[in-house]
mmCIF file of C-alpha atoms in Angstrom:
data_model
loop_
_atom_site.group_PDB
_atom_site.id
_atom_site.type_symbol
_atom_site.label_atom_id
_atom_site.label_comp_id
_atom_site.label_asym_id
_atom_site.label_seq_id
_atom_site.Cartn_x
_atom_site.Cartn_y
_atom_site.Cartn_z
ATOM 1 C CA MET A 252 13.920 -15.527 35.972
ATOM 2 C CA ASN A 253 11.742 -16.439 32.775
ATOM 3 C CA SER A 254 13.176 -15.333 28.960
ATOM 4 C CA ASN A 255 9.762 -12.511 29.143
ATOM 5 C CA GLU A 256 10.615 -11.019 33.033
ATOM 6 C CA SER A 257 14.229 -11.028 31.755
ATOM 7 C CA VAL A 258 13.390 -8.487 28.713
ATOM 8 C CA ILE A 259 10.293 -6.948 30.930
ATOM 9 C CA GLY A 260 12.871 -5.497 33.223
ATOM 10 C CA LEU A 261 15.468 -4.204 31.138
ATOM 11 C CA ILE A 262 11.683 -1.863 29.104
ATOM 12 C CA LYS A 263 11.865 -0.904 32.827
ATOM 13 C CA GLN A 264 14.900 0.606 33.274
ATOM 14 C CA ARG A 265 14.298 3.295 30.430
ATOM 15 C CA LYS A 266 14.307 6.293 31.277
ATOM 16 C CA PRO A 267 11.569 8.675 29.911
ATOM 17 C CA ARG A 268 13.489 10.372 26.707
ATOM 18 C CA HIS A 269 16.035 8.193 26.588
ATOM 19 C CA VAL A 270 17.785 5.716 24.233
ATOM 20 C CA LEU A 271 17.177 2.478 25.432
ATOM 21 C CA PRO A 272 19.398 -0.203 26.996
ATOM 22 C CA ARG A 273 22.445 -1.857 25.051
ATOM 23 C CA GLU A 274 20.552 -5.186 26.595
ATOM 24 C CA LEU A 275 17.877 -4.058 24.085
ATOM 25 C CA TYR A 276 20.362 -3.970 21.138
ATOM 26 C CA LEU A 277 22.388 -6.711 21.636
ATOM 27 C CA ASP A 278 20.556 -9.697 23.964
ATOM 28 C CA PRO A 279 19.666 -12.473 22.524
ATOM 29 C CA GLU A 280 17.473 -12.770 23.940
ATOM 30 C CA VAL A 281 16.020 -9.671 23.470
ATOM 31 C CA TYR A 282 16.369 -10.713 19.753
ATOM 32 C CA ARG A 283 14.244 -13.916 19.897
ATOM 33 C CA GLN A 284 10.808 -11.792 21.630
ATOM 34 C CA ASP A 285 11.167 -9.558 18.751
ATOM 35 C CA LEU A 286 10.900 -12.246 16.789
ATOM 36 C CA ALA A 287 8.053 -13.416 19.178
ATOM 37 C CA GLN A 288 6.267 -10.436 20.625
ATOM 38 C CA ILE A 289 6.735 -7.987 17.045
ATOM 39 C CA TRP A 290 7.655 -10.092 13.841
ATOM 40 C CA HIS A 291 6.225 -13.321 14.185
ATOM 41 C CA LYS A 292 2.555 -11.479 14.804
ATOM 42 C CA ASP A 293 2.447 -8.306 13.019
ATOM 43 C CA TRP A 294 2.023 -7.088 9.365
ATOM 44 C CA VAL A 295 5.221 -6.891 8.146
ATOM 45 C CA PHE A 296 5.367 -5.701 4.106
ATOM 46 C CA ALA A 297 6.319 -8.290 1.915
ATOM 47 C CA GLY A 298 7.044 -6.590 -1.223
ATOM 48 C CA HIS A 299 4.828 -4.971 -4.095
ATOM 49 C CA THR A 300 1.840 -6.618 -6.420
ATOM 50 C CA PHE A 301 3.238 -5.303 -10.452
ATOM 51 C CA GLU A 302 7.137 -7.372 -8.847
ATOM 52 C CA ILE A 303 5.113 -11.037 -9.703
ATOM 53 C CA PRO A 304 2.516 -9.842 -12.920
ATOM 54 C CA LYS A 305 2.108 -12.702 -14.599
ATOM 55 C CA ALA A 306 0.807 -16.371 -13.189
ATOM 56 C CA GLY A 307 3.862 -18.258 -11.943
ATOM 57 C CA GLN A 308 5.947 -15.720 -10.904
ATOM 58 C CA TYR A 309 6.964 -15.989 -7.146
ATOM 59 C CA PHE A 310 9.002 -14.174 -4.846
ATOM 60 C CA THR A 311 10.513 -15.139 -1.395
ATOM 61 C CA LEU A 312 11.915 -13.239 2.228
ATOM 62 C CA GLN A 313 12.712 -14.542 5.511
ATOM 63 C CA ILE A 314 11.002 -13.443 7.944
ATOM 64 C CA GLY A 315 12.047 -14.775 11.240
ATOM 65 C CA ASP A 316 11.878 -17.797 11.772
ATOM 66 C CA TYR A 317 9.829 -17.833 8.704
ATOM 67 C CA PRO A 318 10.716 -18.592 5.549
ATOM 68 C CA VAL A 319 7.359 -16.663 3.417
ATOM 69 C CA ALA A 320 7.011 -17.677 -0.317
ATOM 70 C CA VAL A 321 4.272 -15.489 -2.019
ATOM 71 C CA VAL A 322 2.665 -16.451 -5.423
ATOM 72 C CA ARG A 323 0.841 -15.217 -8.271
ATOM 73 C CA GLY A 324 -1.966 -18.014 -9.006
ATOM 74 C CA LYS A 325 -3.531 -18.562 -12.528
ATOM 75 C CA ASP A 326 -6.475 -17.009 -11.439
ATOM 76 C CA GLY A 327 -4.800 -13.824 -10.961
ATOM 77 C CA GLU A 328 -4.514 -13.466 -7.084
ATOM 78 C CA VAL A 329 -1.575 -13.338 -5.368
ATOM 79 C CA ARG A 330 -1.512 -15.357 -1.697
ATOM 80 C CA ALA A 331 1.563 -15.567 0.273
ATOM 81 C CA PHE A 332 2.639 -19.177 1.570
ATOM 82 C CA HIS A 333 5.262 -20.245 4.795
ATOM 83 C CA ASN A 334 8.563 -21.670 2.305
ATOM 84 C CA ALA A 335 8.409 -25.064 3.621
ATOM 85 C CA CYS A 336 7.622 -28.170 2.054
ATOM 86 C CA ARG A 337 4.768 -30.172 3.457
ATOM 87 C CA HIS A 338 7.058 -33.785 3.227
ATOM 88 C CA ARG A 339 10.726 -33.039 5.358
ATOM 89 C CA GLY A 340 10.201 -29.105 5.248
ATOM 90 C CA ALA A 341 12.585 -28.262 2.990
ATOM 91 C CA LYS A 342 12.157 -25.290 0.761
ATOM 92 C CA VAL A 343 9.718 -24.720 -2.135
ATOM 93 C CA CYS A 344 10.914 -21.783 -3.782
ATOM 94 C CA GLU A 345 13.917 -21.779 -3.291
ATOM 95 C CA HIS A 346 15.472 -18.417 -5.168
ATOM 96 C CA ALA A 347 14.780 -14.848 -4.398
ATOM 97 C CA SER A 348 12.522 -13.987 -7.230
ATOM 98 C CA GLY A 349 11.348 -16.859 -10.192
ATOM 99 C CA LYS A 350 8.497 -18.286 -12.513
ATOM 100 C CA VAL A 351 7.933 -21.413 -12.955
ATOM 101 C CA ALA A 352 3.903 -23.523 -14.159
ATOM 102 C CA LYS A 353 3.843 -25.838 -10.362
ATOM 103 C CA LEU A 354 5.305 -24.998 -7.387
ATOM 104 C CA VAL A 355 8.501 -28.393 -7.471
ATOM 105 C CA CYS A 356 9.801 -28.892 -3.999
ATOM 106 C CA PRO A 357 13.460 -30.054 -4.940
ATOM 107 C CA TYR A 358 14.170 -32.711 -1.841
ATOM 108 C CA HIS A 359 11.559 -35.576 -3.651
ATOM 109 C CA LYS A 360 9.493 -33.266 -6.063
ATOM 110 C CA TRP A 361 6.498 -32.600 -3.823
ATOM 111 C CA THR A 362 4.296 -31.559 -6.137
ATOM 112 C CA PHE A 363 1.926 -27.751 -5.923
ATOM 113 C CA GLU A 364 -0.055 -26.501 -7.505
ATOM 114 C CA LEU A 365 0.070 -21.736 -7.710
ATOM 115 C CA ASP A 366 -2.789 -21.967 -5.255
ATOM 116 C CA GLY A 367 -0.944 -24.740 -2.539
ATOM 117 C CA ASN A 368 -2.088 -27.067 -3.694
ATOM 118 C CA LEU A 369 -0.479 -30.409 -3.220
ATOM 119 C CA ILE A 370 -0.927 -32.391 -6.874
ATOM 120 C CA TYR A 371 1.697 -35.137 -7.125
ATOM 121 C CA ALA A 372 3.746 -37.128 -4.238
ATOM 122 C CA GLY A 373 5.221 -39.766 -5.489
ATOM 123 C CA ASN A 374 5.200 -43.158 -3.780
ATOM 124 C CA MET A 375 3.272 -43.051 -0.880
ATOM 125 C CA GLY A 376 0.894 -45.597 -0.766
ATOM 126 C CA ALA A 377 -2.866 -46.071 -1.972
ATOM 127 C CA ASP A 378 -3.979 -44.461 1.461
ATOM 128 C CA PHE A 379 -1.900 -40.959 1.230
ATOM 129 C CA ASP A 380 -4.718 -39.026 0.936
ATOM 130 C CA LYS A 381 -2.872 -34.907 -0.980
ATOM 131 C CA SER A 382 -5.762 -33.208 -0.280
ATOM 132 C CA ASN A 383 -4.559 -32.870 4.134
ATOM 133 C CA TYR A 384 -0.584 -31.985 2.108
ATOM 134 C CA GLY A 385 -0.785 -28.560 1.099
ATOM 135 C CA LEU A 386 1.828 -25.383 1.936
ATOM 136 C CA LYS A 387 0.863 -23.945 4.469
ATOM 137 C CA PRO A 388 -0.747 -20.268 3.615
ATOM 138 C CA VAL A 389 0.315 -16.888 4.789
ATOM 139 C CA HIS A 390 -1.887 -14.098 5.922
ATOM 140 C CA ILE A 391 -2.186 -11.562 3.085
ATOM 141 C CA GLU A 392 -3.475 -8.246 2.171
ATOM 142 C CA VAL A 393 -2.719 -5.612 -0.779
ATOM 143 C CA VAL A 394 -3.660 -2.103 -0.415
ATOM 144 C CA HIS A 395 -2.367 0.342 -3.669
ATOM 145 C CA THR A 396 0.081 -2.123 -4.987
ATOM 146 C CA TYR A 397 1.980 -2.775 -1.153
ATOM 147 C CA ILE A 398 1.701 -6.203 0.799
ATOM 148 C CA TYR A 399 1.722 -7.244 3.729
ATOM 149 C CA VAL A 400 2.340 -10.665 5.142
ATOM 150 C CA CYS A 401 1.866 -11.782 9.055
ATOM 151 C CA VAL A 402 3.099 -15.075 10.023
ATOM 152 C CA ALA A 403 0.624 -15.453 13.051
ATOM 153 C CA GLU A 404 -1.884 -18.313 13.557
ATOM 154 C CA LYS A 405 -4.524 -15.391 14.140
ATOM 155 C CA ALA A 406 -2.955 -12.275 12.345
ATOM 156 C CA PRO A 407 -4.415 -8.784 13.771
ATOM 157 C CA ASP A 408 -6.094 -6.272 12.574
ATOM 158 C CA PHE A 409 -5.253 -4.438 8.814
ATOM 159 C CA SER A 410 -8.549 -2.596 8.134
ATOM 160 C CA SER A 411 -7.223 0.049 10.347
ATOM 161 C CA PHE A 412 -3.878 0.907 8.662
ATOM 162 C CA ARG A 413 -5.765 0.225 5.073
ATOM 163 C CA ALA A 414 -7.942 2.742 5.395
ATOM 164 C CA ALA A 415 -5.963 5.079 6.812
ATOM 165 C CA VAL A 416 -3.117 4.695 3.489
ATOM 166 C CA SER A 417 -5.450 4.478 0.959
ATOM 167 C CA PRO A 418 -6.500 7.909 0.594
ATOM 168 C CA PHE A 419 -2.897 9.430 0.477
ATOM 169 C CA ILE A 420 -1.160 6.857 -1.478
ATOM 170 C CA ALA A 421 -4.332 6.411 -3.700
ATOM 171 C CA PRO A 422 -2.693 9.610 -5.979
ATOM 172 C CA HIS A 423 -0.197 8.542 -6.740
ATOM 173 C CA PHE A 424 -1.853 5.597 -9.567
ATOM 174 C CA LEU A 425 0.746 3.002 -8.245
ATOM 175 C CA GLU A 426 -0.312 0.229 -9.621
ATOM 176 C CA ASN A 427 0.692 1.715 -13.368
ATOM 177 C CA CYS A 428 4.472 1.559 -12.015
ATOM 178 C CA LYS A 429 7.266 -0.710 -12.162
ATOM 179 C CA VAL A 430 10.819 -1.005 -10.401
ATOM 180 C CA ALA A 431 13.722 0.891 -11.525
ATOM 181 C CA PHE A 432 15.928 -0.493 -10.075
ATOM 182 C CA GLU A 433 16.398 -2.554 -6.423
ATOM 183 C CA SER A 434 19.078 -1.951 -3.978
ATOM 184 C CA ASN A 435 20.104 -5.278 -1.449
ATOM 185 C CA LEU A 436 22.125 -3.937 1.858
ATOM 186 C CA ILE A 437 23.260 -5.448 4.887
ATOM 187 C CA GLU A 438 23.626 -3.683 7.815
ATOM 188 C CA LYS A 439 26.353 -5.010 11.099
ATOM 189 C CA GLY A 440 23.113 -3.136 13.486
ATOM 190 C CA ASN A 441 20.437 -4.324 15.432
ATOM 191 C CA TRP A 442 16.910 -3.695 13.588
ATOM 192 C CA LYS A 443 16.012 -0.851 16.441
ATOM 193 C CA LEU A 444 19.067 0.839 15.472
ATOM 194 C CA VAL A 445 17.392 0.759 11.784
ATOM 195 C CA PHE A 446 14.229 2.459 12.419
ATOM 196 C CA GLU A 447 15.977 5.011 14.905
ATOM 197 C CA ASN A 448 18.255 6.425 11.778
ATOM 198 C CA ASN A 449 15.574 6.985 9.505
ATOM 199 C CA ARG A 450 13.061 8.033 12.065
ATOM 200 C CA GLU A 451 15.178 11.276 12.185
ATOM 201 C CA CYS A 452 17.257 14.317 10.757
ATOM 202 C CA TYR A 453 19.254 15.317 12.872
ATOM 203 C CA HIS A 454 22.341 13.414 11.640
ATOM 204 C CA CYS A 455 20.991 14.154 8.233
ATOM 205 C CA ASP A 456 23.181 17.863 8.152
ATOM 206 C CA GLY A 457 27.488 16.802 8.073
ATOM 207 C CA THR A 458 26.561 13.548 6.890
ATOM 208 C CA HIS A 459 23.998 13.855 3.174
ATOM 209 C CA PRO A 460 24.796 16.337 1.476
ATOM 210 C CA GLU A 461 23.176 14.807 -1.457
ATOM 211 C CA LEU A 462 19.297 13.967 0.133
ATOM 212 C CA LEU A 463 19.910 17.393 1.336
ATOM 213 C CA ASN A 464 19.928 19.573 -2.136
ATOM 214 C CA SER A 465 16.493 18.249 -2.124
ATOM 215 C CA PHE A 466 14.931 17.433 1.526
ATOM 216 C CA VAL A 467 14.211 19.237 4.079
ATOM 217 C CA GLU A 468 14.207 17.909 8.029
ATOM 218 C CA ASN A 469 10.940 18.925 9.094
ATOM 219 C CA LEU A 470 10.630 19.500 13.089
ATOM 220 C CA SER A 471 7.116 19.531 12.994
ATOM 221 C CA VAL A 472 6.913 16.014 11.822
ATOM 222 C CA ALA A 473 9.878 14.339 12.885
ATOM 223 C CA GLY A 474 7.225 13.155 15.408
ATOM 224 C CA VAL A 475 3.478 13.326 15.579
ATOM 225 C CA GLY A 476 3.079 17.093 15.037
ATOM 226 C CA GLY A 477 2.676 20.269 12.735
ATOM 227 C CA ASP A 478 -0.747 22.046 12.570
ATOM 228 C CA ASP A 479 1.274 24.578 14.179
ATOM 229 C CA ASP A 480 4.127 25.599 11.895
ATOM 230 C CA PRO A 481 2.342 28.021 9.708
ATOM 231 C CA GLU A 482 4.738 27.537 5.998
ATOM 232 C CA LEU A 483 3.542 23.443 6.501
ATOM 233 C CA VAL A 484 -0.151 23.893 6.926
ATOM 234 C CA ALA A 485 -0.078 26.163 3.533
ATOM 235 C CA HIS A 486 1.306 23.162 1.907
ATOM 236 C CA TRP A 487 -0.930 20.884 2.891
ATOM 237 C CA ASP A 488 -3.758 23.327 1.638
ATOM 238 C CA ARG A 489 -2.240 23.672 -1.232
ATOM 239 C CA CYS A 490 -1.543 20.209 -2.026
ATOM 240 C CA GLU A 491 -5.091 18.985 -0.346
ATOM 241 C CA ALA A 492 -7.177 22.024 -2.998
ATOM 242 C CA ALA A 493 -4.197 20.045 -5.467
ATOM 243 C CA GLY A 494 -6.500 16.390 -4.447
ATOM 244 C CA MET A 495 -3.704 15.198 -2.961
ATOM 245 C CA PRO A 496 -4.113 14.309 1.009
ATOM 246 C CA SER A 497 -1.031 15.573 3.595
ATOM 247 C CA ARG A 498 -2.398 16.346 6.713
ATOM 248 C CA LEU A 499 -0.397 13.973 8.866
ATOM 249 C CA ASN A 500 -2.673 11.456 10.007
ATOM 250 C CA MET A 501 -0.972 9.317 13.033
ATOM 251 C CA ASP A 502 -2.563 5.626 14.154
ATOM 252 C CA PRO A 503 -3.847 6.173 17.591
ATOM 253 C CA LEU A 504 -1.463 3.002 19.369
ATOM 254 C CA GLY A 505 1.608 4.886 17.013
ATOM 255 C CA ARG A 506 2.787 2.126 15.109
ATOM 256 C CA PHE A 507 1.602 3.627 11.302
ATOM 257 C CA ARG A 508 1.764 7.338 10.269
ATOM 258 C CA MET A 509 1.192 9.562 6.606
ATOM 259 C CA THR A 510 1.719 12.942 6.299
ATOM 260 C CA ARG A 511 3.440 15.334 2.788
ATOM 261 C CA ILE A 512 5.969 17.976 4.021
ATOM 262 C CA PRO A 513 7.185 20.625 1.929
ATOM 263 C CA LEU A 514 11.757 19.964 -0.141
ATOM 264 C CA SER A 515 13.668 23.057 -0.172
ATOM 265 C CA ALA A 516 13.043 25.590 -2.236
ATOM 266 C CA GLY A 517 13.009 24.939 -6.095
ATOM 267 C CA ALA A 518 12.871 21.002 -5.672
ATOM 268 C CA VAL A 519 10.441 18.968 -6.294
ATOM 269 C CA SER A 520 12.761 15.645 -6.613
ATOM 270 C CA TYR A 521 14.973 13.748 -4.787
ATOM 271 C CA THR A 522 17.706 14.190 -7.375
ATOM 272 C CA MET A 523 21.664 16.353 -6.990
ATOM 273 C CA ASP A 524 20.304 19.918 -8.925
ATOM 274 C CA GLY A 525 16.600 18.418 -7.051
ATOM 275 C CA LYS A 526 15.062 19.088 -10.494
ATOM 276 C CA PRO A 527 12.626 15.137 -11.805
ATOM 277 C CA ALA A 528 13.931 12.459 -11.847
ATOM 278 C CA VAL A 529 11.506 10.765 -14.736
ATOM 279 C CA ALA A 530 9.256 11.911 -17.428
ATOM 280 C CA GLY A 531 6.339 11.767 -16.942
ATOM 281 C CA ARG A 532 3.886 11.893 -13.056
ATOM 282 C CA LEU A 533 2.533 8.850 -10.403
ATOM 283 C CA ASP A 534 0.503 11.654 -10.320
ATOM 284 C CA LYS A 535 -2.879 13.200 -11.688
ATOM 285 C CA SER A 536 -3.159 16.486 -9.077
ATOM 286 C CA GLY A 537 -1.977 19.454 -11.793
ATOM 287 C CA GLU A 538 0.241 21.354 -8.844
ATOM 288 C CA ALA A 539 3.684 20.893 -10.230
ATOM 289 C CA ASP A 540 4.837 20.969 -6.512
ATOM 290 C CA ILE A 541 3.850 18.654 -4.404
ATOM 291 C CA GLY A 542 6.965 17.845 -2.147
ATOM 292 C CA ALA A 543 7.309 14.168 -0.809
ATOM 293 C CA LEU A 544 5.223 12.413 1.133
ATOM 294 C CA LEU A 545 5.686 10.013 4.004
ATOM 295 C CA TYR A 546 4.997 7.581 5.304
ATOM 296 C CA PHE A 547 5.763 4.880 7.448
ATOM 297 C CA ASN A 548 3.576 1.366 9.247
ATOM 298 C CA TYR A 549 6.445 -0.157 11.990
ATOM 299 C CA PRO A 550 8.581 -2.297 11.944
ATOM 300 C CA SER A 551 8.849 -2.790 8.495
ATOM 301 C CA THR A 552 9.382 -0.382 6.668
ATOM 302 C CA TRP A 553 8.527 3.950 5.860
ATOM 303 C CA ASN A 554 8.628 5.602 2.153
ATOM 304 C CA HIS A 555 8.821 8.255 -0.142
ATOM 305 C CA PHE A 556 6.345 9.427 -3.126
ATOM 306 C CA LEU A 557 7.304 12.369 -5.340
ATOM 307 C CA GLY A 558 5.430 13.240 -8.041
ATOM 308 C CA ASP A 559 7.672 11.555 -10.535
ATOM 309 C CA HIS A 560 9.127 8.567 -8.818
ATOM 310 C CA ALA A 561 8.429 6.501 -5.230
ATOM 311 C CA LEU A 562 11.430 4.513 -3.008
ATOM 312 C CA SER A 563 9.406 1.859 -1.195
ATOM 313 C CA PHE A 564 11.941 1.095 1.623
ATOM 314 C CA ARG A 565 11.551 -2.903 3.956
ATOM 315 C CA VAL A 566 13.435 -4.222 6.587
ATOM 316 C CA LEU A 567 13.723 -7.743 8.103
ATOM 317 C CA PRO A 568 16.070 -9.195 10.806
ATOM 318 C CA ILE A 569 18.507 -10.751 10.169
ATOM 319 C CA GLY A 570 20.601 -11.782 14.019
ATOM 320 C CA PRO A 571 20.850 -9.078 16.806
ATOM 321 C CA GLY A 572 23.209 -7.623 14.822
ATOM 322 C CA GLU A 573 21.734 -7.965 11.048
ATOM 323 C CA THR A 574 19.493 -6.268 9.151
ATOM 324 C CA LEU A 575 18.528 -6.202 5.308
ATOM 325 C CA VAL A 576 17.485 -2.802 4.126
ATOM 326 C CA THR A 577 15.878 -3.142 0.717
ATOM 327 C CA THR A 578 14.626 -0.163 -1.186
ATOM 328 C CA LYS A 579 13.313 -0.384 -4.822
ATOM 329 C CA TRP A 580 12.827 3.076 -7.593
ATOM 330 C CA LEU A 581 9.060 3.198 -8.360
ATOM 331 C CA VAL A 582 8.593 5.009 -11.296
ATOM 332 C CA PRO A 583 5.872 4.440 -14.730
ATOM 333 C CA GLU A 584 5.709 1.924 -15.775
ATOM 334 C CA SER A 585 5.248 3.187 -19.342
ATOM 335 C CA ALA A 586 8.934 4.969 -18.745
ATOM 336 C CA VAL A 587 11.933 3.832 -20.522
ATOM 337 C CA GLU A 588 15.364 3.636 -19.489
ATOM 338 C CA GLY A 589 17.216 5.895 -20.849
ATOM 339 C CA VAL A 590 15.210 7.612 -22.491
ATOM 340 C CA ASP A 591 12.767 8.143 -19.971
ATOM 341 C CA TYR A 592 14.667 8.151 -16.554
ATOM 342 C CA ASP A 593 18.635 8.024 -16.468
ATOM 343 C CA LEU A 594 19.033 5.478 -13.680
ATOM 344 C CA ASP A 595 22.137 7.191 -11.517
ATOM 345 C CA ARG A 596 20.299 10.273 -12.376
ATOM 346 C CA LEU A 597 17.287 7.982 -10.790
ATOM 347 C CA THR A 598 19.700 6.365 -7.535
ATOM 348 C CA LYS A 599 22.586 8.301 -7.261
ATOM 349 C CA VAL A 600 20.788 10.034 -3.804
ATOM 350 C CA TRP A 601 18.932 6.830 -1.696
ATOM 351 C CA LEU A 602 22.084 4.820 -2.483
ATOM 352 C CA ALA A 603 25.092 7.099 -1.384
ATOM 353 C CA THR A 604 22.502 8.618 1.377
ATOM 354 C CA ASN A 605 21.396 4.410 2.566
ATOM 355 C CA ASP A 606 24.899 3.709 3.141
ATOM 356 C CA GLN A 607 25.542 6.703 4.558
ATOM 357 C CA ASP A 608 22.898 5.254 7.396
ATOM 358 C CA ARG A 609 24.704 1.943 7.341
ATOM 359 C CA ARG A 610 27.671 3.783 8.543
ATOM 360 C CA LEU A 611 25.717 4.834 10.560
ATOM 361 C CA VAL A 612 23.761 1.677 11.733
ATOM 362 C CA GLU A 613 27.360 -0.549 12.666
ATOM 363 C CA GLY A 614 29.379 2.965 14.146
ATOM 364 C CA THR A 615 26.305 3.327 16.575
ATOM 365 C CA HIS A 616 25.506 -0.319 16.755
ATOM 366 C CA ALA A 617 29.741 -1.258 17.915
ATOM 367 C CA GLY A 618 29.901 1.463 20.259
ATOM 368 C CA VAL A 619 26.484 0.300 22.011
ATOM 369 C CA SER A 620 28.713 -3.326 22.498
ATOM 370 C CA SER A 621 30.586 -1.173 24.815
ATOM 371 C CA PRO A 622 30.076 -2.007 28.454
ATOM 372 C CA SER A 623 30.876 1.795 29.343
ATOM 373 C CA TYR A 624 27.854 2.114 27.418
ATOM 374 C CA GLU A 625 24.800 4.398 28.537
ATOM 375 C CA PRO A 626 21.678 5.374 27.399
ATOM 376 C CA GLY A 627 22.263 9.167 26.402
ATOM 377 C CA PRO A 628 19.275 12.124 26.478
ATOM 378 C CA PHE A 629 17.599 12.528 22.763
ATOM 379 C CA SER A 630 16.536 16.336 22.002
ATOM 380 C CA GLU A 631 13.457 17.991 22.960
ATOM 381 C CA ASN A 632 13.802 19.664 18.929
ATOM 382 C CA ALA A 633 14.713 17.183 16.727
ATOM 383 C CA GLU A 634 14.534 13.315 18.048
ATOM 384 C CA ASN A 635 10.692 13.005 18.916
ATOM 385 C CA GLY A 636 10.524 10.460 15.764
ATOM 386 C CA VAL A 637 13.095 8.241 17.447
ATOM 387 C CA CYS A 638 11.875 8.972 20.852
ATOM 388 C CA GLN A 639 7.764 7.782 18.658
ATOM 389 C CA PHE A 640 9.968 5.152 17.969
ATOM 390 C CA ASP A 641 10.977 3.067 21.108
ATOM 391 C CA ASP A 642 7.860 4.227 23.223
ATOM 392 C CA TRP A 643 6.516 2.428 19.894
ATOM 393 C CA TYR A 644 8.250 -0.628 20.835
ATOM 394 C CA CYS A 645 8.894 -0.625 24.704
ATOM 395 C CA GLN A 646 5.064 -0.401 24.829
ATOM 396 C CA THR A 647 3.951 -2.818 22.974
ATOM 397 C CA MET A 648 6.608 -5.033 24.228
ATOM 398 C CA LEU A 649 5.212 -4.718 27.318
ATOM 399 C CA GLU A 650 1.844 -5.258 26.674
ATOM 400 C CA ARG A 651 2.673 -8.402 24.184
ATOM 401 C CA LEU A 652 4.587 -10.010 27.141
ATOM 402 C CA GLU A 653 2.444 -9.483 30.040
ATOM 403 C CA GLY A 654 -0.590 -10.466 28.049
ATOM 404 C CA ARG A 655 -2.219 -6.615 28.406
ATOM 405 C CA PRO A 656 -4.755 -4.972 25.386
ATOM 406 C CA GLN A 657 -2.376 -2.438 23.856
ATOM 407 C CA LEU A 658 -4.921 0.684 24.165
ATOM 408 C CA LYS A 659 -2.564 3.320 24.942
ATOM 409 C CA SER A 660 -1.305 6.164 22.934
ATOM 410 C CA VAL A 661 2.336 6.484 21.562
ATOM 411 C CA GLY A 662 3.145 9.496 20.578
#
């Protein structure tokens, strides 16, 4: 049995509305196929344009087997490259982020312009044509500061996601933001467990006391619903009247979703008392209570937008049992730490929540690793979102492994 057939067989073992079979979390070959069929083919959230505002600034990330560098050019354009020298493959950008005049390989000093063109390669002879050895580009798209990259030879469509997400995030004016704080957390669990944990709040009561000071899990939008909830519809109506698109928008294939939810009574931000963490607003709606805009885009990101700040989350697999979760707290560019916001107050809720989620993911990965593990059923009331994620994963993997187009709706 070849690798494709083996993974297809494991996926087809899954019972409807049940957790995935254990091997889909643990098997190294499944992980290789996850990379090949999803991470090496789909658009992956890399970071924000305002993280590299000046020419020569860059940041790096690892997408499965591919090291990638995202660089601001002299012309102001943001480009992405495979972070491997065209000489003998050394990483050109060695650090997580930095600022350089040129991109210089640390090994033999091959030197590339910020647009990727090779401009110096010593001792290569008169017949060597530098124009043939520029850094290999990576597909890149930017939507309201969100940088997405795709390492595939041919990138999938991005326009449908752009058209769907733009109206929701545009009113938050992220172009005028900066990163106030960044957290990088390595979770000892499979990347699918990380996303499954995010897609429900069944676990929140008793686990996330800090978050529940303001966040209220709305079962109507945990999966794909919402129109039958009068309180939620009233919130949508009020926010949309203020110019803030809010009604749930779900990709027919289940890959992305945007919706706005109300917070608990009297709360307007993710703080211990529910009051704003930042003086000033991201939006210009004039509406004091806009709740939280939530958007996810599989496989790499979920996000929260409030009136005073926003949070972007990025998920990157490191191995079958390790996942890097990066969280960035976004505030108005003009906000001054210690004057307009207190960093501890801004970050306390989600630093605690992330660490609590890490423990849950790691405990689940350890339990799933037991030979005695048997996939259980999802709660029809509280785990529709997790089921939707697993449905998306299984359908995407099957259709790609079997060479079929993605045509069916997941929801």
